[in-house]
Every structure is written in structure tokens, then in C-alpha cells.
Amino acid sequence: MTPKISVCLEVGPQAIGAFVPECPGCWVFGRTKEKALKKVRIAILGWFEWLRGHGESVPEVNNKVEIEVAETLRVDYNPVEAGKPEPLFWSEVTPVKEGDIKRTIRLMEYSRKDLLGLTSTITEECMDWKPTDEPRTIRNCLKHIAYVEPWYITRLNIEVPEDYPEDVFELLNYTREVVTDCLQNFPERKMRGIFQPEKDKNPVCNLWTARKVLRRLVDHERLHSKYIAKVLKMYHRMERV
């Protein structure tokens, strides 16, 4: 039987974001709906390969996987841009369970292993090299990853420590410990319902749920790890010139 996988689309005037609710960390962008759906199909296959690469036993999924657009939100901004609003989809309103939280922690461990594999041995020069026409250095990107993870937790009006270390790898480790501890002791009252963050309010969309937070915790690091991998390729190509 051909598996059917639901996809949610965030349709802007210049690009479309597509994510897969049942595959946290599977999130792509395309200039058209057709391109976004083509890329998300490839991303789904890659997501299952990613899990297998980290030792999980998952079903074989091939190119015949059926994509079903479950939700479409039309927005007036570009979903590709950094700092864009975070819309709430109906698929993210469903309450989470302890199994969802444990799964998120496990996927975050995979993504962090991938990230450190990319960055733990690079030089200081490489860390601070900024390619032309790209928004961030690798160091800045790592700091961004570290700061945003606890920020997601605050979207549910949960307070977290804000006295962070300066060293980027200590920072990554510290904020991950903060977030993991919060997830392991997640308040049951936060597992359901829709929350309006009191801190850093967004005037466009200020609605969050636990499921939305869990997805973004995995999405965000994987997305920026891909950016770092791209910058590293550019850096090594520049070195050979």
C-alpha cells in the first residue's frame, strides 16, 4: 500500500514553505507550489534516511509516496525570509503526549550530533568568514541556533534562564541542557491549548501551541545546519582558488 503523507503549505507572494507534521525537521521552500511539493517529496525520503542513519528502524519509503496537501495558509510575507511570522496551523493545535516530547528530544539529539559533526573541528577563520550575499557567518548561525531554542520554550509562557556563556559551543550546550530539562519536566497544563506569548509579541501571529514548539525545535536546527553545510562548501571552494 502506498503511504500517504500530509503536507502543510505556507503560501506567500514570492515563495512557499512546506512542512510535514508527522516528520519534524522536514521543512522546505519553493518558488511555486509545484516546486515546493517536488522538494518536500525528496525531503521526506531524506528524512527517513536521516532516521536510519541514526540507527532507527523505520519503514522503507520510495518515490511512490503520496503527498496530500492537508492545509494551506496564504500570507502576505515571504516564508523564506529570516524573522518571518510563525503562523499556527490546525495540525499543530492537537495536544501533545509524553511520547511526542520523548520523540522530539531524540530527534534533537540527532540534529545536534549532525551539527557538531559539521562544526567541531573548523578553524576560527572559517567560523567568522561571511560569504558574499549570505546573511550569516557560521559563528553567528551557531549563536542564533543556541538563543532561539529557549526562546521557543518561552512561547508557551514558560520562563527560562537568560544568563548565557559567551563561548559559542558552551552556549550551544548550555541552552540545549535548559531546553531538554524543560521538556523532560514539561508541565501537563502546557501540553494542550493555544498560548499568546507575553514576551516578544509578534503583531502578525502571536499564537503558539506545544506541538508547534516541538516541531520548530527540530526544524530550526536542521534548517540552519543545511545553511552551515552550504557555507562550509563555499569556504573550502574559496580556499582552493
PDB file of C-alpha atoms in Angstrom:
ATOM      1  CA  MET A   1       0.000   0.000   0.000  1.00  0.00           C
ATOM      2  CA  THR A   2       1.376   3.409  -0.983  1.00  0.00           C
ATOM      3  CA  PRO A   3       1.833   5.601   2.113  1.00  0.00           C
ATOM      4  CA  LYS A   4       0.019   8.935   2.184  1.00  0.00           C
ATOM      5  CA  ILE A   5       1.796  11.779   3.949  1.00  0.00           C
ATOM      6  CA  SER A   6       0.145  15.100   4.796  1.00  0.00           C
ATOM      7  CA  VAL A   7       1.887  18.369   3.972  1.00  0.00           C
ATOM      8  CA  CYS A   8       1.107  21.903   5.140  1.00  0.00           C
ATOM      9  CA  LEU A   9       1.771  24.891   2.875  1.00  0.00           C
ATOM     10  CA  GLU A  10       2.588  28.477   3.843  1.00  0.00           C
ATOM     11  CA  VAL A  11       1.934  30.380   0.612  1.00  0.00           C
ATOM     12  CA  GLY A  12       3.483  33.822   0.235  1.00  0.00           C
ATOM     13  CA  PRO A  13       3.622  36.162  -2.780  1.00  0.00           C
ATOM     14  CA  GLN A  14       7.242  35.206  -3.591  1.00  0.00           C
ATOM     15  CA  ALA A  15       7.704  31.689  -2.220  1.00  0.00           C
ATOM     16  CA  ILE A  16       6.042  28.757  -0.497  1.00  0.00           C
ATOM     17  CA  GLY A  17       7.086  26.957   2.664  1.00  0.00           C
ATOM     18  CA  ALA A  18       6.110  23.292   3.053  1.00  0.00           C
ATOM     19  CA  PHE A  19       6.414  21.172   6.172  1.00  0.00           C
ATOM     20  CA  VAL A  20       5.385  17.646   7.110  1.00  0.00           C
ATOM     21  CA  PRO A  21       3.649  17.459  10.520  1.00  0.00           C
ATOM     22  CA  GLU A  22       4.465  13.781  11.066  1.00  0.00           C
ATOM     23  CA  CYS A  23       8.132  14.258  10.121  1.00  0.00           C
ATOM     24  CA  PRO A  24       9.535  17.000  12.419  1.00  0.00           C
ATOM     25  CA  GLY A  25      12.539  18.598  10.792  1.00  0.00           C
ATOM     26  CA  CYS A  26      11.195  18.063   7.275  1.00  0.00           C
ATOM     27  CA  TRP A  27      10.712  21.625   6.029  1.00  0.00           C
ATOM     28  CA  VAL A  28      11.467  23.086   2.568  1.00  0.00           C
ATOM     29  CA  PHE A  29      10.865  26.185   0.437  1.00  0.00           C
ATOM     30  CA  GLY A  30       9.944  26.553  -3.231  1.00  0.00           C
ATOM     31  CA  ARG A  31       9.198  29.427  -5.593  1.00  0.00           C
ATOM     32  CA  THR A  32       5.994  27.724  -6.743  1.00  0.00           C
ATOM     33  CA  LYS A  33       3.621  25.159  -5.288  1.00  0.00           C
ATOM     34  CA  GLU A  34       4.836  22.551  -7.778  1.00  0.00           C
ATOM     35  CA  LYS A  35       8.485  23.131  -6.851  1.00  0.00           C
ATOM     36  CA  ALA A  36       7.713  23.092  -3.126  1.00  0.00           C
ATOM     37  CA  LEU A  37       5.849  19.784  -3.399  1.00  0.00           C
ATOM     38  CA  LYS A  38       8.634  18.275  -5.503  1.00  0.00           C
ATOM     39  CA  LYS A  39      11.222  19.338  -2.934  1.00  0.00           C
ATOM     40  CA  VAL A  40       9.147  18.135   0.012  1.00  0.00           C
ATOM     41  CA  ARG A  41       8.817  14.690  -1.569  1.00  0.00           C
ATOM     42  CA  ILE A  42      12.608  14.484  -1.776  1.00  0.00           C
ATOM     43  CA  ALA A  43      12.875  15.826   1.778  1.00  0.00           C
ATOM     44  CA  ILE A  44      10.534  13.116   3.090  1.00  0.00           C
ATOM     45  CA  LEU A  45      12.714  10.397   1.566  1.00  0.00           C
ATOM     46  CA  GLY A  46      15.756  12.120   3.049  1.00  0.00           C
ATOM     47  CA  TRP A  47      14.076  12.384   6.454  1.00  0.00           C
ATOM     48  CA  PHE A  48      13.560   8.617   6.663  1.00  0.00           C
ATOM     49  CA  GLU A  49      17.158   8.082   5.532  1.00  0.00           C
ATOM     50  CA  TRP A  50      18.224  10.518   8.268  1.00  0.00           C
ATOM     51  CA  LEU A  51      16.489   8.409  10.913  1.00  0.00           C
ATOM     52  CA  ARG A  52      18.017   5.218   9.532  1.00  0.00           C
ATOM     53  CA  GLY A  53      21.417   6.904   9.617  1.00  0.00           C
ATOM     54  CA  HIS A  54      20.950   7.441  13.340  1.00  0.00           C
ATOM     55  CA  GLY A  55      20.047   3.803  13.951  1.00  0.00           C
ATOM     56  CA  GLU A  56      16.260   3.916  13.884  1.00  0.00           C
ATOM     57  CA  SER A  57      14.233   1.143  12.312  1.00  0.00           C
ATOM     58  CA  VAL A  58      11.765   2.906  10.015  1.00  0.00           C
ATOM     59  CA  PRO A  59       9.634   1.724   7.083  1.00  0.00           C
ATOM     60  CA  GLU A  60      11.018   1.902   3.564  1.00  0.00           C
ATOM     61  CA  VAL A  61       9.567   4.874   1.686  1.00  0.00           C
ATOM     62  CA  ASN A  62      10.119   5.253  -2.057  1.00  0.00           C
ATOM     63  CA  ASN A  63       9.299   7.804  -4.745  1.00  0.00           C
ATOM     64  CA  LYS A  64       5.745   6.475  -4.939  1.00  0.00           C
ATOM     65  CA  VAL A  65       4.862   8.082  -1.609  1.00  0.00           C
ATOM     66  CA  GLU A  66       1.592  10.007  -1.980  1.00  0.00           C
ATOM     67  CA  ILE A  67       1.620  13.655  -0.932  1.00  0.00           C
ATOM     68  CA  GLU A  68      -1.616  15.135   0.392  1.00  0.00           C
ATOM     69  CA  VAL A  69      -1.899  18.883   0.990  1.00  0.00           C
ATOM     70  CA  ALA A  70      -3.739  18.946   4.299  1.00  0.00           C
ATOM     71  CA  GLU A  71      -3.618  22.695   4.978  1.00  0.00           C
ATOM     72  CA  THR A  72      -2.829  25.870   3.068  1.00  0.00           C
ATOM     73  CA  LEU A  73      -2.267  29.249   4.715  1.00  0.00           C
ATOM     74  CA  ARG A  74      -1.923  32.299   2.472  1.00  0.00           C
ATOM     75  CA  VAL A  75       0.318  35.030   3.897  1.00  0.00           C
ATOM     76  CA  ASP A  76       1.494  38.455   2.726  1.00  0.00           C
ATOM     77  CA  TYR A  77       5.199  37.911   3.522  1.00  0.00           C
ATOM     78  CA  ASN A  78       7.947  35.712   2.097  1.00  0.00           C
ATOM     79  CA  PRO A  79       8.101  32.434   4.093  1.00  0.00           C
ATOM     80  CA  VAL A  80      11.805  32.097   3.187  1.00  0.00           C
ATOM     81  CA  GLU A  81      12.868  35.291   4.968  1.00  0.00           C
ATOM     82  CA  ALA A  82      14.525  35.137   8.388  1.00  0.00           C
ATOM     83  CA  GLY A  83      12.452  36.590  11.202  1.00  0.00           C
ATOM     84  CA  LYS A  84       9.143  35.992   9.445  1.00  0.00           C
ATOM     85  CA  PRO A  85       5.967  35.426  11.485  1.00  0.00           C
ATOM     86  CA  GLU A  86       5.203  31.902  12.705  1.00  0.00           C
ATOM     87  CA  PRO A  87       1.632  31.035  11.624  1.00  0.00           C
ATOM     88  CA  LEU A  88      -0.359  28.447  13.531  1.00  0.00           C
ATOM     89  CA  PHE A  89      -1.745  25.529  11.513  1.00  0.00           C
ATOM     90  CA  TRP A  90      -4.700  23.417  12.622  1.00  0.00           C
ATOM     91  CA  SER A  91      -2.438  20.360  12.618  1.00  0.00           C
ATOM     92  CA  GLU A  92      -0.491  21.995  15.451  1.00  0.00           C
ATOM     93  CA  VAL A  93      -3.471  22.550  17.730  1.00  0.00           C
ATOM     94  CA  THR A  94      -3.716  18.867  18.708  1.00  0.00           C
ATOM     95  CA  PRO A  95      -2.451  18.318  22.300  1.00  0.00           C
ATOM     96  CA  VAL A  96       0.915  16.599  22.688  1.00  0.00           C
ATOM     97  CA  LYS A  97       1.631  13.498  24.736  1.00  0.00           C
ATOM     98  CA  GLU A  98       4.708  12.318  26.599  1.00  0.00           C
ATOM     99  CA  GLY A  99       5.650  10.184  23.598  1.00  0.00           C
ATOM    100  CA  ASP A 100       5.734  13.302  21.387  1.00  0.00           C
ATOM    101  CA  ILE A 101       8.095  15.007  23.819  1.00  0.00           C
ATOM    102  CA  LYS A 102      10.415  11.989  24.074  1.00  0.00           C
ATOM    103  CA  ARG A 103      10.482  11.742  20.297  1.00  0.00           C
ATOM    104  CA  THR A 104      11.366  15.433  19.997  1.00  0.00           C
ATOM    105  CA  ILE A 105      14.261  15.052  22.434  1.00  0.00           C
ATOM    106  CA  ARG A 106      15.535  12.091  20.426  1.00  0.00           C
ATOM    107  CA  LEU A 107      15.324  13.979  17.110  1.00  0.00           C
ATOM    108  CA  MET A 108      17.060  16.976  18.694  1.00  0.00           C
ATOM    109  CA  GLU A 109      19.891  14.673  19.753  1.00  0.00           C
ATOM    110  CA  TYR A 110      20.262  13.529  16.142  1.00  0.00           C
ATOM    111  CA  SER A 111      20.281  17.068  14.768  1.00  0.00           C
ATOM    112  CA  ARG A 112      22.811  18.219  17.378  1.00  0.00           C
ATOM    113  CA  LYS A 113      25.111  15.294  16.548  1.00  0.00           C
ATOM    114  CA  ASP A 114      24.919  16.329  12.888  1.00  0.00           C
ATOM    115  CA  LEU A 115      25.610  19.980  13.729  1.00  0.00           C
ATOM    116  CA  LEU A 116      28.657  19.218  15.882  1.00  0.00           C
ATOM    117  CA  GLY A 117      29.928  16.847  13.222  1.00  0.00           C
ATOM    118  CA  LEU A 118      29.930  19.792  10.824  1.00  0.00           C
ATOM    119  CA  THR A 119      31.467  22.397  13.113  1.00  0.00           C
ATOM    120  CA  SER A 120      33.507  20.943  15.985  1.00  0.00           C
ATOM    121  CA  THR A 121      36.856  20.976  14.094  1.00  0.00           C
ATOM    122  CA  ILE A 122      36.610  24.056  11.871  1.00  0.00           C
ATOM    123  CA  THR A 123      39.053  26.941  12.268  1.00  0.00           C
ATOM    124  CA  GLU A 124      38.334  30.316  13.844  1.00  0.00           C
ATOM    125  CA  GLU A 125      38.846  31.929  10.447  1.00  0.00           C
ATOM    126  CA  CYS A 126      36.219  29.675   8.925  1.00  0.00           C
ATOM    127  CA  MET A 127      33.841  30.326  11.829  1.00  0.00           C
ATOM    128  CA  ASP A 128      33.959  34.072  11.150  1.00  0.00           C
ATOM    129  CA  TRP A 129      34.063  34.001   7.338  1.00  0.00           C
ATOM    130  CA  LYS A 130      30.986  35.563   5.752  1.00  0.00           C
ATOM    131  CA  PRO A 131      30.273  34.697   2.127  1.00  0.00           C
ATOM    132  CA  THR A 132      29.187  37.462  -0.208  1.00  0.00           C
ATOM    133  CA  ASP A 133      25.392  37.735  -0.421  1.00  0.00           C
ATOM    134  CA  GLU A 134      24.837  35.335   2.512  1.00  0.00           C
ATOM    135  CA  PRO A 135      23.244  36.555   5.769  1.00  0.00           C
ATOM    136  CA  ARG A 136      25.396  34.917   8.478  1.00  0.00           C
ATOM    137  CA  THR A 137      28.810  33.653   9.464  1.00  0.00           C
ATOM    138  CA  ILE A 138      28.918  30.137  10.900  1.00  0.00           C
ATOM    139  CA  ARG A 139      29.602  31.514  14.389  1.00  0.00           C
ATOM    140  CA  ASN A 140      26.621  33.838  14.144  1.00  0.00           C
ATOM    141  CA  CYS A 141      24.459  30.975  12.907  1.00  0.00           C
ATOM    142  CA  LEU A 142      25.501  28.773  15.840  1.00  0.00           C
ATOM    143  CA  LYS A 143      24.697  31.544  18.305  1.00  0.00           C
ATOM    144  CA  HIS A 144      21.349  32.029  16.618  1.00  0.00           C
ATOM    145  CA  ILE A 145      20.539  28.322  16.988  1.00  0.00           C
ATOM    146  CA  ALA A 146      21.508  28.417  20.657  1.00  0.00           C
ATOM    147  CA  TYR A 147      19.480  31.528  21.536  1.00  0.00           C
ATOM    148  CA  VAL A 148      16.349  30.542  19.627  1.00  0.00           C
ATOM    149  CA  GLU A 149      15.833  27.129  21.277  1.00  0.00           C
ATOM    150  CA  PRO A 150      14.964  28.508  24.744  1.00  0.00           C
ATOM    151  CA  TRP A 151      13.054  31.336  23.042  1.00  0.00           C
ATOM    152  CA  TYR A 152      10.700  28.711  21.606  1.00  0.00           C
ATOM    153  CA  ILE A 153      10.037  27.452  25.126  1.00  0.00           C
ATOM    154  CA  THR A 154       9.078  30.971  26.224  1.00  0.00           C
ATOM    155  CA  ARG A 155       6.361  30.962  23.531  1.00  0.00           C
ATOM    156  CA  LEU A 156       4.338  28.855  25.986  1.00  0.00           C
ATOM    157  CA  ASN A 157       4.904  31.437  28.745  1.00  0.00           C
ATOM    158  CA  ILE A 158       7.465  29.231  30.474  1.00  0.00           C
ATOM    159  CA  GLU A 159      10.378  31.130  31.987  1.00  0.00           C
ATOM    160  CA  VAL A 160      13.945  30.045  31.215  1.00  0.00           C
ATOM    161  CA  PRO A 161      17.382  31.287  32.406  1.00  0.00           C
ATOM    162  CA  GLU A 162      18.891  34.093  30.360  1.00  0.00           C
ATOM    163  CA  ASP A 163      22.433  34.310  31.775  1.00  0.00           C
ATOM    164  CA  TYR A 164      24.262  32.534  28.953  1.00  0.00           C
ATOM    165  CA  PRO A 165      28.003  31.773  28.453  1.00  0.00           C
ATOM    166  CA  GLU A 166      29.997  33.610  25.786  1.00  0.00           C
ATOM    167  CA  ASP A 167      31.806  30.704  24.107  1.00  0.00           C
ATOM    168  CA  VAL A 168      29.652  29.519  21.229  1.00  0.00           C
ATOM    169  CA  PHE A 169      29.991  25.789  21.904  1.00  0.00           C
ATOM    170  CA  GLU A 170      29.427  26.248  25.640  1.00  0.00           C
ATOM    171  CA  LEU A 171      26.402  28.341  24.703  1.00  0.00           C
ATOM    172  CA  LEU A 172      25.021  25.609  22.445  1.00  0.00           C
ATOM    173  CA  ASN A 173      25.499  23.024  25.180  1.00  0.00           C
ATOM    174  CA  TYR A 174      24.031  25.202  27.930  1.00  0.00           C
ATOM    175  CA  THR A 175      20.848  26.237  26.135  1.00  0.00           C
ATOM    176  CA  ARG A 176      20.296  22.663  24.945  1.00  0.00           C
ATOM    177  CA  GLU A 177      20.523  21.487  28.578  1.00  0.00           C
ATOM    178  CA  VAL A 178      17.994  24.172  29.560  1.00  0.00           C
ATOM    179  CA  VAL A 179      15.559  23.129  26.840  1.00  0.00           C
ATOM    180  CA  THR A 180      15.982  19.392  27.416  1.00  0.00           C
ATOM    181  CA  ASP A 181      15.406  19.809  31.151  1.00  0.00           C
ATOM    182  CA  CYS A 182      12.253  21.789  30.417  1.00  0.00           C
ATOM    183  CA  LEU A 183      10.982  19.128  28.011  1.00  0.00           C
ATOM    184  CA  GLN A 184      11.735  16.306  30.441  1.00  0.00           C
ATOM    185  CA  ASN A 185       9.732  18.156  33.101  1.00  0.00           C
ATOM    186  CA  PHE A 186       7.134  19.571  30.757  1.00  0.00           C
ATOM    187  CA  PRO A 187       4.078  20.944  32.599  1.00  0.00           C
ATOM    188  CA  GLU A 188       0.966  18.960  31.730  1.00  0.00           C
ATOM    189  CA  ARG A 189      -1.062  22.177  31.543  1.00  0.00           C
ATOM    190  CA  LYS A 190       1.141  23.309  28.643  1.00  0.00           C
ATOM    191  CA  MET A 191       0.554  20.150  26.588  1.00  0.00           C
ATOM    192  CA  ARG A 192      -2.786  21.443  25.328  1.00  0.00           C
ATOM    193  CA  GLY A 193      -4.330  24.779  24.468  1.00  0.00           C
ATOM    194  CA  ILE A 194      -3.254  27.823  22.474  1.00  0.00           C
ATOM    195  CA  PHE A 195      -0.919  30.358  24.063  1.00  0.00           C
ATOM    196  CA  GLN A 196      -0.211  34.012  23.386  1.00  0.00           C
ATOM    197  CA  PRO A 197       3.364  34.774  24.476  1.00  0.00           C
ATOM    198  CA  GLU A 198       3.697  37.721  26.824  1.00  0.00           C
ATOM    199  CA  LYS A 199       7.329  38.269  25.790  1.00  0.00           C
ATOM    200  CA  ASP A 200       8.461  39.298  22.281  1.00  0.00           C
ATOM    201  CA  LYS A 201       4.929  39.533  20.938  1.00  0.00           C
ATOM    202  CA  ASN A 202       4.510  39.249  17.180  1.00  0.00           C
ATOM    203  CA  PRO A 203       1.888  41.641  15.772  1.00  0.00           C
ATOM    204  CA  VAL A 204       1.129  39.317  12.837  1.00  0.00           C
ATOM    205  CA  CYS A 205       0.727  35.947  14.564  1.00  0.00           C
ATOM    206  CA  ASN A 206       1.168  35.531  18.307  1.00  0.00           C
ATOM    207  CA  LEU A 207      -0.402  32.088  18.681  1.00  0.00           C
ATOM    208  CA  TRP A 208       1.583  29.067  19.833  1.00  0.00           C
ATOM    209  CA  THR A 209       0.943  25.509  20.972  1.00  0.00           C
ATOM    210  CA  ALA A 210       3.172  22.809  22.430  1.00  0.00           C
ATOM    211  CA  ARG A 211       3.053  20.890  19.155  1.00  0.00           C
ATOM    212  CA  LYS A 212       4.145  23.952  17.204  1.00  0.00           C
ATOM    213  CA  VAL A 213       7.063  24.450  19.604  1.00  0.00           C
ATOM    214  CA  LEU A 214       8.150  20.804  19.383  1.00  0.00           C
ATOM    215  CA  ARG A 215       8.172  20.923  15.587  1.00  0.00           C
ATOM    216  CA  ARG A 216      10.136  24.155  15.439  1.00  0.00           C
ATOM    217  CA  LEU A 217      12.749  22.847  17.894  1.00  0.00           C
ATOM    218  CA  VAL A 218      13.655  20.184  15.334  1.00  0.00           C
ATOM    219  CA  ASP A 219      13.006  22.233  12.181  1.00  0.00           C
ATOM    220  CA  HIS A 220      15.173  25.164  13.205  1.00  0.00           C
ATOM    221  CA  GLU A 221      18.451  23.399  13.888  1.00  0.00           C
ATOM    222  CA  ARG A 222      18.148  21.152  10.830  1.00  0.00           C
ATOM    223  CA  LEU A 223      17.400  24.149   8.609  1.00  0.00           C
ATOM    224  CA  HIS A 224      20.422  26.104   9.839  1.00  0.00           C
ATOM    225  CA  SER A 225      22.662  23.042   9.716  1.00  0.00           C
ATOM    226  CA  LYS A 226      21.956  22.921   5.986  1.00  0.00           C
ATOM    227  CA  TYR A 227      22.970  26.577   5.731  1.00  0.00           C
ATOM    228  CA  ILE A 228      26.214  25.879   7.617  1.00  0.00           C
ATOM    229  CA  ALA A 229      26.978  22.930   5.332  1.00  0.00           C
ATOM    230  CA  LYS A 230      26.485  25.260   2.339  1.00  0.00           C
ATOM    231  CA  VAL A 231      28.814  27.903   3.806  1.00  0.00           C
ATOM    232  CA  LEU A 232      31.483  25.276   4.519  1.00  0.00           C
ATOM    233  CA  LYS A 233      31.391  24.137   0.897  1.00  0.00           C
ATOM    234  CA  MET A 234      31.756  27.750  -0.242  1.00  0.00           C
ATOM    235  CA  TYR A 235      34.654  28.307   2.148  1.00  0.00           C
ATOM    236  CA  HIS A 236      36.572  25.220   1.020  1.00  0.00           C
ATOM    237  CA  ARG A 237      35.932  26.137  -2.620  1.00  0.00           C
ATOM    238  CA  MET A 238      37.310  29.631  -1.923  1.00  0.00           C
ATOM    239  CA  GLU A 239      40.422  28.104  -0.277  1.00  0.00           C
ATOM    240  CA  ARG A 240      41.201  26.091  -3.407  1.00  0.00           C
ATOM    241  CA  VAL A 241      41.117  29.137  -5.675  1.00  0.00           C
TER     242      VAL A 241
END
